[in-house]
Amino acid sequence: MARLSLKSVKKRFGETEVIRGVDLGVEDGEFVVFVGPSGCGKSTLLRMIAGLETTTEGRIEIGGRDVTGEDPAKRGIAMVFQTYALYPHMTVATNMGFPLEMAKRPKDEIDRKVREAAKVLHLEQYLERKPRELSGGQRQRVAIGRAIVRQPGVFLFDEPLSNLDAELRVQMRIEIARLHSELNTTMIYVTHDQVEAMTLADKIVVLRAGSIEQVGAPLELYENPDNAFVAGFIGSPRMNFVPATVKSANGNVALVTAPQAGLAELTVTTRGAAPAAGSDVSIGIRPEHFVAADGADATLSGKITIVERLGGVSYAHAQLGNGDMLTVESRDAREFSTGVETSFGIRQSRVFLFDKQGRRV
Amino acid sequence: MKRSWRQATALFGGLAAIAIIIGLPFWWVVTGSIKLPREIIQRQPTMFPHSFTLQHFEKLLQASDFPIYLLNSVIVALFSTAFTVLMALPAAYAFFRMEFPGRNTLYRTILLAYAFPGVVVLIPLYGLFAKVGLIDSPAALVIVNVALALPFSIWMMRSFLATVPREIEEAAVVDGAPTTTILVRILMPLIAPGIASVAIFAFISSWTEYLFASVLIVSDARRTIPVGFAGIIGQYQIDWGLLLAGATAAIVPVVILFALVGRWFVSGLTEGAVK
Ligand SMILES: Nc1ncnc2c1ncn2[C@@H]1O[C@H](COP(=O)(O)OP(=O)(O)OP(=O)(O)O)[C@@H](O)[C@H]1O
Ligand SMILES: [Mg+2]
């Protein structure tokens, strides 16, 4: 168990700066998830923490100790790779015991710890098998087991479930959550998967192009995003953004309008001072936050082009007057029909306002 | 993919033709070694032996220096193979994984070693070995064989190393394995087919090497088979039967080697490691 802190950490590959000054504190026992679009530097940052990539600038501390130039094995971390990275010619038991063997632990201690880990991960009857004789889920459990036996201060996971099929992913996700609550060790987890991020994380770190956009608890990011990027990235399907104009501003209340989206007037409470009248803004509203048109604070209207009915929920994709698409979620599959001009109700408390630079206002 | 019988016939016909072209000399040598001398030199050659005798082998083992040549060859080849493998592996790993200035240039340059015909380096090499007292020593042959086999072996080995997913090595690094351990415990088992290929290449290169063996070895008792054969020709006129028996016997160690390392040539060793 250990705290982790990154101080102005930078990484350059030759000329290109891939991590541009990241500051981050992770508390002991915290489950932190890195998310962000492909190529934003999630893996690179994780590998820098692991020591598999050198740190160009800045400082990495684990458990209060500066490990910036330390060997991976001496950092007190363990890493689980997306591709499992098991040793194919060794049995499950040898794979899991390998880090202890490298640390020159006595044989009986290795045996005991491997058996303990195997028990936690339900791998007991597979200990003598080779990785190729296991299923994908079992292989990933072996990889996790190999990490557990070292009793690291920090677990690092790089998209550990993305090679598994959907069902297994759910199962393993729950298993990882259980593992975290049992071991109570600091975990850093990279994923593309919204659900994994939202359900596993104590804290989500949203990265974009090598910088942190926002750090916060999952619901905090969902309910109170700092900018349009985070707002769009957290939540699925994505938040809708509709261009609008400020009609009038008074303190932290703005009156906005978006005629081409059928929005006459909407009062929005802003974070700080409302932008001046006449400014271009965009309003953000999540697909799941639309309500029935009558009784709503305001409405957006568009022509429904496609309806996706998933059973429990349906999504209507509507085209607004300016050509933009709007995604609207509904629990009632019969509410939408294709080709019909429809009004979708919104509530002012569920609407975010962003300025032209995408900053939340 | 379905083949029509025409294609199948053409394909198998082609394969059979190639097999015959490659196999015929061997057949000739092996069958010749058990024919009576009379049949070997008879005007009308026989595809299948009409006579059977082990007299050539008897003579080979009892009345010639062949057993000594064989022993010399085996010793030189085994040492050459061992050193080639032991040196090619770390060198290939260094070229593959370590970063040092001039790596790529050096890697391409090593193959230049093959740009010079053996004869060109023979004379300076002779002078060199003479200075350090290695003339007429099997060690000289081992050094030459290793030097000749290494550049290509490094290339081969490196391409086998490239098939091992990087993450496996990284996992080992995180697990605390030092570089030598990674090489020996992780990579070597995973590239066993590559090591086997390099070993066979080195063994056969040494086994068939004639030029250097003929010049650097002076005394008859230290000759290797290829050179020794030349001696057989002179020594006993041309005793074809003896020569064919010697050639047959010379194939045997190579066949044994293939049988031994052949089982390493199994594919799918890294299966189950990633994905
Ligand atoms: N060894 C390297 N040399 C040069 N550039 C690199 C290297 N490794 C990564 N990069 C670059 O750094 C950036 C970040 O890569 P990284 O693998 O960290 O992205 P990621 O967020 O993990 O993406 P993904 O979600 O696709 O896995 C990418 O633009 C990539 O091209
Ligand atoms: Mg990645």
XYZ file of C-alpha atoms and ligand atoms in Angstrom:
668
model
C 0.000 0.000 0.000
C 1.384 3.325 -0.917
C 0.643 6.852 -1.953
C 1.724 7.944 -5.352
C 2.513 11.382 -6.547
C 3.484 12.772 -9.911
C 5.075 16.199 -9.979
C 5.275 18.101 -13.284
C 5.989 14.844 -15.044
C 6.937 15.120 -18.701
C 7.848 12.648 -21.384
C 9.379 13.345 -24.732
C 10.068 10.796 -27.447
C 12.724 12.626 -29.392
C 11.115 15.931 -30.270
C 7.508 15.055 -29.593
C 6.191 15.766 -26.147
C 3.774 13.029 -25.230
C 3.177 13.842 -21.557
C 3.094 17.569 -20.976
C 3.540 18.231 -17.312
C 1.235 16.051 -15.261
C 0.610 16.666 -11.571
C -1.330 14.040 -9.729
C -1.692 12.784 -6.180
C -3.069 9.341 -5.464
C -4.000 8.416 -1.918
C -3.118 5.149 -0.307
C -5.675 2.516 -1.269
C -7.305 4.645 -3.895
C -8.540 3.210 -7.192
C -7.627 5.667 -9.921
C -8.672 5.242 -13.525
C -6.982 6.960 -16.453
C -9.274 7.607 -19.377
C -8.880 9.592 -22.555
C -8.940 9.189 -26.298
C -6.551 6.851 -28.062
C -3.014 8.204 -28.195
C -3.486 10.699 -25.374
C -0.695 9.139 -23.344
C -2.476 6.902 -20.832
C -0.208 3.925 -21.397
C 2.862 6.102 -21.522
C 2.023 7.682 -18.176
C 1.346 4.291 -16.620
C 4.585 2.893 -18.014
C 6.447 5.866 -16.594
C 5.019 5.067 -13.183
C 6.093 1.459 -13.707
C 9.552 2.552 -14.769
C 9.279 0.944 -18.197
C 9.641 4.376 -19.761
C 12.118 6.907 -18.516
C 10.806 10.205 -17.208
C 12.119 13.158 -19.195
C 11.294 15.728 -16.552
C 9.588 15.852 -13.187
C 9.390 13.545 -10.242
C 7.569 10.349 -9.396
C 7.134 9.362 -5.764
C 5.760 6.100 -4.489
C 5.194 5.726 -0.771
C 6.947 9.030 -0.181
C 10.106 7.790 -1.917
C 11.477 9.370 -5.071
C 11.548 6.548 -7.624
C 11.994 8.634 -10.766
C 15.217 6.898 -11.754
C 14.584 3.607 -9.991
C 14.380 0.180 -11.640
C 10.838 -1.094 -12.163
C 11.415 -4.019 -9.832
C 12.439 -1.724 -7.000
C 9.483 0.622 -7.172
C 7.085 -1.561 -5.265
C 4.691 -1.792 -8.184
C 3.198 -4.649 -10.136
C 1.822 -4.377 -13.614
C -0.882 -6.270 -15.456
C -0.654 -5.940 -19.219
C -3.441 -5.830 -21.749
C -1.922 -8.850 -23.466
C -1.382 -10.770 -20.191
C 2.321 -11.198 -20.985
C 2.525 -14.578 -19.298
C 5.622 -16.717 -19.650
C 4.261 -19.291 -22.086
C 6.718 -22.053 -21.287
C 6.129 -21.958 -17.544
C 3.254 -23.400 -15.582
C 0.702 -21.172 -13.901
C 2.404 -21.766 -10.557
C 5.838 -20.868 -11.922
C 4.420 -17.814 -13.639
C 2.854 -16.568 -10.444
C 5.879 -17.413 -8.344
C 8.353 -15.829 -10.751
C 8.606 -12.395 -9.077
C 9.175 -14.057 -5.709
C 11.731 -16.375 -7.222
C 13.532 -13.317 -8.616
C 13.422 -11.776 -5.148
C 15.127 -14.990 -3.919
C 12.387 -15.912 -1.479
C 12.527 -19.387 0.038
C 10.686 -22.090 -1.858
C 8.049 -22.801 0.785
C 7.153 -19.138 1.047
C 6.737 -18.953 -2.737
C 4.536 -22.049 -2.697
C 2.396 -20.678 0.076
C 1.906 -17.265 -1.516
C 1.176 -18.743 -4.922
C -1.433 -21.003 -3.394
C -2.980 -18.093 -1.501
C -3.203 -15.999 -4.640
C -4.543 -18.954 -6.616
C -7.264 -19.350 -4.049
C -8.280 -15.709 -4.234
C -8.433 -15.943 -8.018
C -10.016 -19.406 -8.244
C -7.024 -20.793 -10.093
C -6.234 -23.644 -7.718
C -6.943 -26.476 -10.121
C -4.949 -24.868 -12.930
C -1.636 -24.410 -11.165
C 0.167 -27.078 -13.172
C -1.160 -25.968 -16.548
C 0.609 -23.926 -19.159
C -0.924 -20.599 -20.220
C -1.985 -21.968 -23.607
C -4.210 -24.473 -21.842
C -6.222 -21.694 -20.217
C -9.079 -19.501 -21.367
C -8.583 -15.770 -21.843
C -10.190 -14.939 -18.518
C -8.076 -17.503 -16.701
C -4.933 -16.160 -18.337
C -5.745 -12.672 -17.186
C -6.357 -14.002 -13.691
C -2.918 -15.607 -13.752
C -1.448 -12.258 -14.770
C -3.262 -10.622 -11.870
C -2.070 -13.416 -9.601
C 1.505 -12.786 -10.624
C 0.960 -9.174 -9.567
C -0.701 -10.063 -6.272
C 2.005 -12.385 -4.951
C 4.487 -9.540 -4.854
C 2.247 -7.576 -2.505
C 3.061 -4.366 -4.323
C 2.331 -0.914 -3.025
C 0.693 0.036 -6.275
C -1.024 -2.104 -8.908
C -0.862 -0.859 -12.465
C -3.338 -2.137 -15.031
C -3.164 -1.253 -18.719
C -6.515 -2.100 -20.274
C -6.465 -5.515 -18.644
C -9.881 -6.578 -19.854
C -9.931 -5.336 -23.410
C -8.902 -8.687 -24.894
C -11.837 -10.446 -23.243
C -15.321 -10.877 -24.616
C -18.156 -8.762 -23.245
C -19.511 -11.246 -20.736
C -16.134 -12.135 -19.303
C -15.304 -8.477 -19.037
C -18.234 -7.856 -16.752
C -17.242 -10.823 -14.629
C -13.597 -9.788 -14.395
C -14.552 -6.202 -13.696
C -16.497 -7.322 -10.671
C -13.601 -9.523 -9.671
C -11.181 -6.625 -9.842
C -13.527 -4.502 -7.758
C -13.704 -7.318 -5.199
C -9.938 -7.642 -5.258
C -9.530 -3.959 -4.578
C -11.870 -4.029 -1.636
C -10.103 -7.118 -0.255
C -6.522 -5.990 -0.757
C -7.185 -2.311 -0.286
C -4.090 -1.510 -2.332
C -3.574 1.541 -4.475
C -4.563 0.696 -8.047
C -4.076 2.616 -11.244
C -6.109 1.413 -14.122
C -6.113 2.475 -17.759
C -9.225 1.840 -19.783
C -11.245 2.850 -22.783
C -14.384 1.506 -21.249
C -16.780 4.034 -19.715
C -18.446 1.452 -17.551
C -15.162 0.182 -16.148
C -14.099 3.726 -15.393
C -17.363 4.740 -13.739
C -17.829 1.578 -11.703
C -14.285 0.882 -10.555
C -12.846 4.299 -9.921
C -12.639 6.248 -6.721
C -11.126 8.909 -8.896
C -11.054 9.331 -12.651
C -8.263 11.157 -14.415
C -9.274 12.435 -17.832
C -6.291 12.902 -20.115
C -6.108 14.665 -23.423
C -3.004 15.064 -25.552
C -0.693 14.420 -22.638
C -2.329 16.754 -20.124
C -4.870 16.227 -17.407
C -8.225 17.774 -18.278
C -9.932 17.011 -14.997
C -9.578 14.787 -11.963
C -12.501 13.792 -9.799
C -14.857 11.146 -8.527
C -16.887 9.520 -11.312
C -20.137 11.255 -10.412
C -18.366 14.544 -9.918
C -17.080 14.398 -13.489
C -20.469 13.342 -14.717
C -22.416 15.977 -12.863
C -19.933 18.775 -12.838
C -17.501 18.628 -15.752
C -14.961 21.426 -16.082
C -15.091 21.562 -19.839
C -16.807 20.307 -22.930
C -14.130 17.665 -23.486
C -14.700 15.990 -20.141
C -18.443 16.439 -20.466
C -18.352 14.726 -23.830
C -15.959 12.004 -22.767
C -17.700 10.905 -19.580
C -21.144 9.499 -20.154
C -22.442 7.280 -22.881
C -23.877 8.017 -25.336
C -22.046 11.307 -25.546
C -23.458 14.579 -24.334
C -25.192 16.687 -26.985
C -23.753 20.084 -27.700
C -26.007 22.691 -29.259
C -24.664 26.083 -30.347
C -26.522 28.936 -28.689
C -26.331 32.652 -28.018
C -26.588 34.511 -24.722
C -29.594 36.807 -24.839
C -29.059 38.462 -21.514
C -26.903 37.931 -18.450
C -27.518 38.757 -14.839
C -25.041 37.694 -12.168
C -24.659 33.958 -12.584
C -27.806 33.500 -14.558
C -27.812 33.544 -18.331
C -30.719 33.544 -20.700
C -29.746 31.621 -23.828
C -31.445 30.997 -27.115
C -30.908 28.603 -30.003
C -33.545 29.259 -32.618
C -32.196 26.761 -35.153
C -32.659 24.031 -32.545
C -36.145 25.209 -31.753
C -35.049 26.631 -28.411
C -36.730 29.940 -27.737
C -35.362 30.722 -24.330
C -33.688 28.906 -21.488
C -32.411 30.175 -18.164
C -29.145 28.556 -17.101
C -27.310 29.015 -13.829
C -23.617 29.408 -14.558
C -20.628 28.546 -12.363
C -19.273 32.058 -12.206
C -20.384 35.255 -13.797
C -22.560 34.591 -16.812
C -21.028 35.467 -20.185
C -22.030 38.790 -21.649
C -25.121 39.122 -23.789
C -24.410 38.300 -27.394
C -21.636 35.752 -26.688
C -21.621 32.500 -28.555
C -21.846 29.521 -26.247
C -22.879 25.929 -26.489
C -25.326 24.177 -24.276
C -24.610 20.647 -23.262
C -27.300 18.174 -22.415
C -26.965 14.430 -21.893
C -29.189 12.062 -23.891
C -30.571 10.606 -20.664
C -31.643 14.001 -19.332
C -34.409 14.771 -21.775
C -37.921 14.807 -20.370
C -41.417 14.978 -21.785
C -42.025 18.191 -23.715
C -45.030 19.358 -21.741
C -44.104 20.673 -18.371
C -40.421 21.002 -19.332
C -38.445 24.199 -18.777
C -37.817 24.443 -22.506
C -37.746 22.273 -25.591
C -35.407 21.453 -28.444
C -36.933 20.228 -31.630
C -35.693 18.261 -34.567
C -36.691 15.646 -37.081
C -36.091 12.087 -35.949
C -33.983 10.261 -38.533
C -33.209 7.010 -36.768
C -34.552 5.245 -33.712
C -32.476 2.567 -31.999
C -34.581 0.367 -29.761
C -32.483 -1.619 -27.320
C -35.376 -2.953 -25.278
C -34.873 -1.210 -21.986
C -34.032 2.110 -23.547
C -34.351 3.650 -26.983
C -32.261 6.292 -28.637
C -33.669 8.763 -31.094
C -31.252 10.542 -33.409
C -32.805 13.797 -34.497
C -31.548 16.368 -36.948
C -31.685 19.968 -35.817
C -32.335 22.977 -38.034
C -28.605 23.643 -38.396
C -27.853 20.086 -39.426
C -26.426 18.982 -36.061
C -27.527 15.676 -34.660
C -29.143 15.252 -31.280
C -29.286 11.993 -29.337
C -32.212 11.535 -27.026
C -32.761 8.631 -24.680
C -36.154 7.370 -23.690
C -37.466 4.508 -21.593
C -40.537 4.363 -23.734
C -39.858 2.763 -27.080
C -43.080 4.003 -28.598
C -42.445 7.640 -27.866
C -40.355 8.139 -31.010
C -41.218 7.681 -34.646
C -38.892 8.159 -37.559
C -39.417 11.129 -39.851
C -41.484 13.124 -37.396
C -40.591 16.626 -36.205
C -40.493 16.187 -32.431
C -40.027 18.388 -29.402
C -37.762 17.133 -26.620
C -38.146 18.625 -23.176
C -35.170 19.792 -21.136
C -34.773 20.916 -17.545
C -32.571 23.866 -16.815
C -30.858 22.134 -13.890
C -29.547 19.480 -16.286
C -28.034 21.869 -18.784
C -24.365 22.912 -18.896
C -23.047 25.982 -20.593
C -19.660 26.091 -22.332
C -17.883 29.041 -23.884
C -16.332 29.026 -27.333
C -13.106 27.503 -26.008
C -15.077 24.674 -24.486
C -14.629 25.900 -20.925
C -17.522 25.453 -18.577
C -19.147 28.721 -17.628
C -8.845 -24.162 -50.871
C -9.761 -26.907 -53.296
C -7.341 -27.983 -55.994
C -8.390 -29.592 -59.191
C -6.728 -32.929 -59.931
C -4.710 -31.226 -62.638
C -3.275 -28.754 -60.187
C -2.743 -31.488 -57.651
C -0.894 -33.644 -60.178
C 1.244 -30.719 -61.289
C 1.996 -29.800 -57.698
C 2.903 -33.289 -56.583
C 4.773 -33.936 -59.808
C 6.805 -30.786 -59.204
C 7.501 -31.712 -55.613
C 8.508 -35.220 -56.622
C 10.882 -33.845 -59.241
C 12.540 -31.565 -56.694
C 12.749 -34.368 -54.166
C 14.411 -36.617 -56.752
C 16.916 -33.961 -57.775
C 17.876 -33.401 -54.158
C 17.726 -37.032 -53.126
C 19.446 -38.679 -56.075
C 23.056 -37.863 -55.145
C 22.434 -39.132 -51.641
C 20.912 -42.306 -53.020
C 23.883 -42.704 -55.283
C 26.395 -42.285 -52.504
C 24.606 -44.471 -49.987
C 23.825 -47.312 -52.402
C 27.264 -47.065 -53.931
C 28.866 -47.618 -50.560
C 27.422 -51.122 -50.317
C 28.104 -52.227 -53.863
C 30.993 -54.496 -54.757
C 33.880 -52.554 -56.346
C 33.186 -54.342 -59.598
C 29.622 -53.021 -59.726
C 30.656 -49.492 -58.817
C 32.991 -49.113 -61.733
C 31.035 -51.141 -64.234
C 30.254 -49.377 -67.445
C 26.491 -49.630 -67.105
C 25.676 -47.907 -63.753
C 23.003 -49.569 -61.642
C 20.286 -47.574 -59.969
C 19.642 -50.328 -57.460
C 22.539 -52.310 -56.066
C 22.862 -55.860 -57.421
C 25.451 -56.798 -54.871
C 25.810 -56.168 -51.186
C 28.974 -55.800 -49.172
C 30.205 -54.045 -46.074
C 33.828 -54.348 -47.112
C 34.185 -50.622 -47.790
C 32.966 -49.753 -44.329
C 35.241 -52.370 -42.841
C 38.192 -50.864 -44.627
C 37.067 -47.366 -43.742
C 36.995 -48.108 -40.039
C 39.951 -50.437 -39.819
C 42.440 -49.612 -42.509
C 42.050 -45.867 -42.937
C 42.357 -42.751 -40.789
C 38.688 -42.052 -41.207
C 37.747 -42.644 -37.532
C 40.303 -40.027 -36.522
C 39.035 -37.546 -39.107
C 35.525 -38.183 -37.924
C 36.479 -37.548 -34.322
C 38.335 -34.359 -35.271
C 35.390 -33.137 -37.285
C 32.943 -33.861 -34.498
C 35.089 -32.049 -31.951
C 35.628 -29.006 -34.158
C 31.982 -28.879 -35.197
C 30.644 -29.228 -31.658
C 32.877 -26.502 -30.297
C 32.156 -24.241 -33.269
C 28.432 -24.764 -32.816
C 28.529 -24.160 -29.086
C 30.536 -20.959 -29.367
C 28.460 -19.683 -32.265
C 25.223 -20.151 -30.351
C 26.645 -18.761 -27.122
C 27.923 -15.657 -28.866
C 25.130 -15.118 -31.353
C 22.450 -15.051 -28.678
C 23.716 -12.173 -26.545
C 24.917 -10.309 -29.628
C 21.538 -10.647 -31.297
C 19.829 -9.577 -28.090
C 22.026 -6.515 -27.878
C 21.257 -5.605 -31.479
C 17.603 -6.257 -30.862
C 16.968 -4.585 -27.548
C 19.767 -2.412 -26.321
C 20.197 1.094 -27.485
C 23.682 2.222 -28.266
C 25.080 4.649 -30.811
C 25.771 3.124 -34.198
C 23.610 0.093 -33.543
C 21.928 -0.033 -36.912
C 25.072 0.720 -38.841
C 26.972 -1.965 -37.003
C 24.159 -4.428 -37.491
C 24.229 -3.926 -41.240
C 27.990 -3.927 -41.357
C 28.478 -7.350 -39.825
C 27.163 -9.022 -42.955
C 29.988 -7.384 -44.886
C 32.104 -10.139 -43.398
C 30.720 -12.301 -46.203
C 31.791 -9.895 -48.893
C 35.353 -11.242 -48.844
C 36.068 -14.622 -50.401
C 37.737 -16.986 -47.963
C 40.935 -17.148 -49.968
C 41.445 -13.430 -49.530
C 41.573 -13.661 -45.759
C 43.308 -17.023 -45.746
C 46.846 -15.737 -46.132
C 46.737 -12.935 -43.555
C 44.896 -15.278 -41.227
C 47.594 -17.894 -41.656
C 50.215 -15.342 -40.722
C 48.193 -14.293 -37.727
C 47.667 -17.816 -36.456
C 51.320 -18.616 -37.066
C 52.301 -15.729 -34.794
C 50.136 -16.936 -31.936
C 51.063 -20.563 -32.484
C 47.658 -21.791 -33.552
C 48.697 -23.454 -36.790
C 47.816 -27.136 -36.827
C 45.461 -26.686 -33.881
C 41.746 -27.514 -33.905
C 41.252 -24.295 -31.960
C 42.216 -22.360 -35.098
C 39.457 -24.096 -37.026
C 36.949 -23.393 -34.275
C 37.872 -19.709 -34.318
C 37.541 -19.509 -38.080
C 34.263 -21.428 -38.159
C 32.734 -19.306 -35.432
C 33.866 -16.122 -37.140
C 32.341 -17.279 -40.409
C 29.070 -18.473 -38.932
C 28.468 -15.646 -36.477
C 27.276 -12.758 -38.656
C 24.544 -14.768 -40.293
C 23.689 -16.488 -37.010
C 23.223 -13.117 -35.354
C 20.864 -12.093 -38.115
C 18.874 -15.277 -37.791
C 18.736 -15.103 -34.028
C 17.636 -11.506 -34.044
C 14.681 -12.228 -36.271
C 13.627 -14.992 -33.914
C 13.931 -12.647 -30.944
C 11.678 -10.232 -32.762
C 8.854 -12.764 -32.561
C 8.776 -12.604 -28.765
C 6.249 -9.989 -27.653
C 7.867 -7.074 -25.908
C 5.457 -7.252 -22.987
C 6.796 -10.621 -21.908
C 10.191 -9.072 -21.418
C 8.697 -6.051 -19.711
C 6.751 -8.277 -17.365
C 10.017 -9.991 -16.475
C 11.691 -6.631 -15.898
C 8.897 -5.599 -13.547
C 9.171 -8.985 -11.839
C 12.782 -8.156 -11.094
C 14.588 -10.427 -13.520
C 18.062 -9.219 -14.510
C 18.956 -9.161 -18.207
C 20.838 -12.448 -18.130
C 17.932 -14.167 -16.430
C 15.537 -12.775 -19.014
C 17.784 -14.108 -21.727
C 18.246 -17.548 -20.220
C 14.945 -18.224 -18.481
C 12.515 -16.387 -20.726
C 13.894 -15.765 -24.181
C 15.968 -18.881 -24.767
C 13.096 -21.297 -24.245
C 10.874 -19.145 -26.419
C 13.269 -19.005 -29.336
C 14.384 -22.627 -29.103
C 13.570 -23.153 -32.804
C 15.851 -20.232 -33.612
C 18.641 -21.619 -31.508
C 18.196 -24.992 -33.199
C 18.383 -23.357 -36.627
C 21.522 -21.481 -35.733
C 23.057 -24.616 -34.224
C 22.389 -26.648 -37.341
C 23.685 -23.898 -39.566
C 26.874 -23.590 -37.527
C 27.347 -27.336 -37.325
C 26.977 -27.888 -41.033
C 29.163 -24.909 -41.912
C 31.901 -26.356 -39.777
C 31.265 -29.929 -40.937
C 31.718 -29.047 -44.580
C 34.413 -26.396 -44.240
C 37.359 -27.341 -46.470
C 39.451 -24.338 -47.391
C 40.701 -23.266 -43.960
C 40.922 -26.819 -42.677
C 43.161 -27.744 -45.588
C 45.630 -24.925 -44.943
C 45.597 -24.349 -41.193
C 45.909 -28.043 -40.327
C 49.180 -29.599 -41.263
C 49.456 -33.000 -39.636
C 47.394 -35.885 -40.913
C 46.179 -36.866 -37.458
C 44.396 -33.523 -36.988
C 42.533 -33.409 -40.276
C 38.813 -33.118 -40.501
C 36.699 -35.243 -42.799
C 36.566 -32.976 -45.889
C 40.334 -32.664 -45.954
C 40.852 -36.231 -44.907
C 38.795 -37.353 -47.874
C 41.119 -35.599 -50.212
C 43.850 -37.645 -48.568
C 41.943 -40.870 -49.092
C 41.838 -40.170 -52.762
C 45.562 -39.750 -53.005
C 46.556 -42.333 -50.472
C 44.863 -45.339 -52.014
C 44.480 -44.260 -55.625
C 40.795 -43.627 -56.067
C 39.059 -46.259 -54.057
C 35.503 -45.328 -54.953
C 33.931 -47.753 -52.561
C 35.937 -46.386 -49.682
C 35.144 -42.831 -50.666
C 31.412 -43.529 -50.892
C 31.441 -45.359 -47.573
C 33.247 -42.377 -46.034
C 30.720 -39.974 -47.472
C 27.883 -42.088 -46.143
C 29.451 -42.245 -42.715
C 29.995 -38.487 -42.798
C 26.281 -37.895 -43.235
C 25.428 -39.863 -40.112
C 26.382 -37.262 -37.449
C 24.391 -34.626 -39.307
C 21.375 -36.895 -39.404
C 21.760 -37.547 -35.691
C 21.970 -33.826 -35.033
C 18.776 -33.164 -36.966
C 17.021 -35.915 -35.073
C 18.142 -34.466 -31.761
C 17.309 -30.832 -32.332
C 14.421 -31.470 -34.694
C 11.984 -31.695 -31.846
C 12.765 -28.104 -30.940
C 11.297 -27.018 -34.220
C 7.823 -26.858 -32.848
C 5.822 -23.820 -33.634
C 3.412 -22.054 -31.346
C 5.791 -21.833 -28.430
C 4.618 -18.352 -27.512
C 1.008 -19.343 -27.801
C -0.946 -18.402 -24.713
C 1.434 -15.683 -23.693
C -0.360 -12.772 -25.212
C -3.960 -12.737 -26.352
N 8.214 4.607 -28.125
C 7.566 5.658 -28.639
N 8.182 6.490 -29.506
C 7.534 7.555 -30.017
N 6.266 7.868 -29.744
C 5.587 7.082 -28.901
C 6.191 5.928 -28.306
N 5.279 5.334 -27.516
C 4.166 6.080 -27.627
N 4.339 7.116 -28.444
C 3.345 8.157 -28.767
O 2.865 8.682 -27.565
C 1.488 8.940 -27.646
C 0.779 8.307 -26.489
O 0.824 6.930 -26.626
P 0.129 5.967 -25.589
O 0.426 4.575 -25.989
O 0.508 6.370 -24.224
O -1.396 6.285 -25.840
P -2.658 5.669 -25.117
O -3.377 6.794 -24.473
O -2.275 4.528 -24.269
O -3.490 5.186 -26.363
P -4.393 3.877 -26.503
O -5.671 4.223 -25.820
O -4.579 3.756 -27.966
O -3.684 2.728 -25.884
C 1.027 8.435 -28.999
O 0.867 9.552 -29.836
C 2.150 7.578 -29.458
O 2.276 7.645 -30.847
Mg -2.560 2.375 -24.345
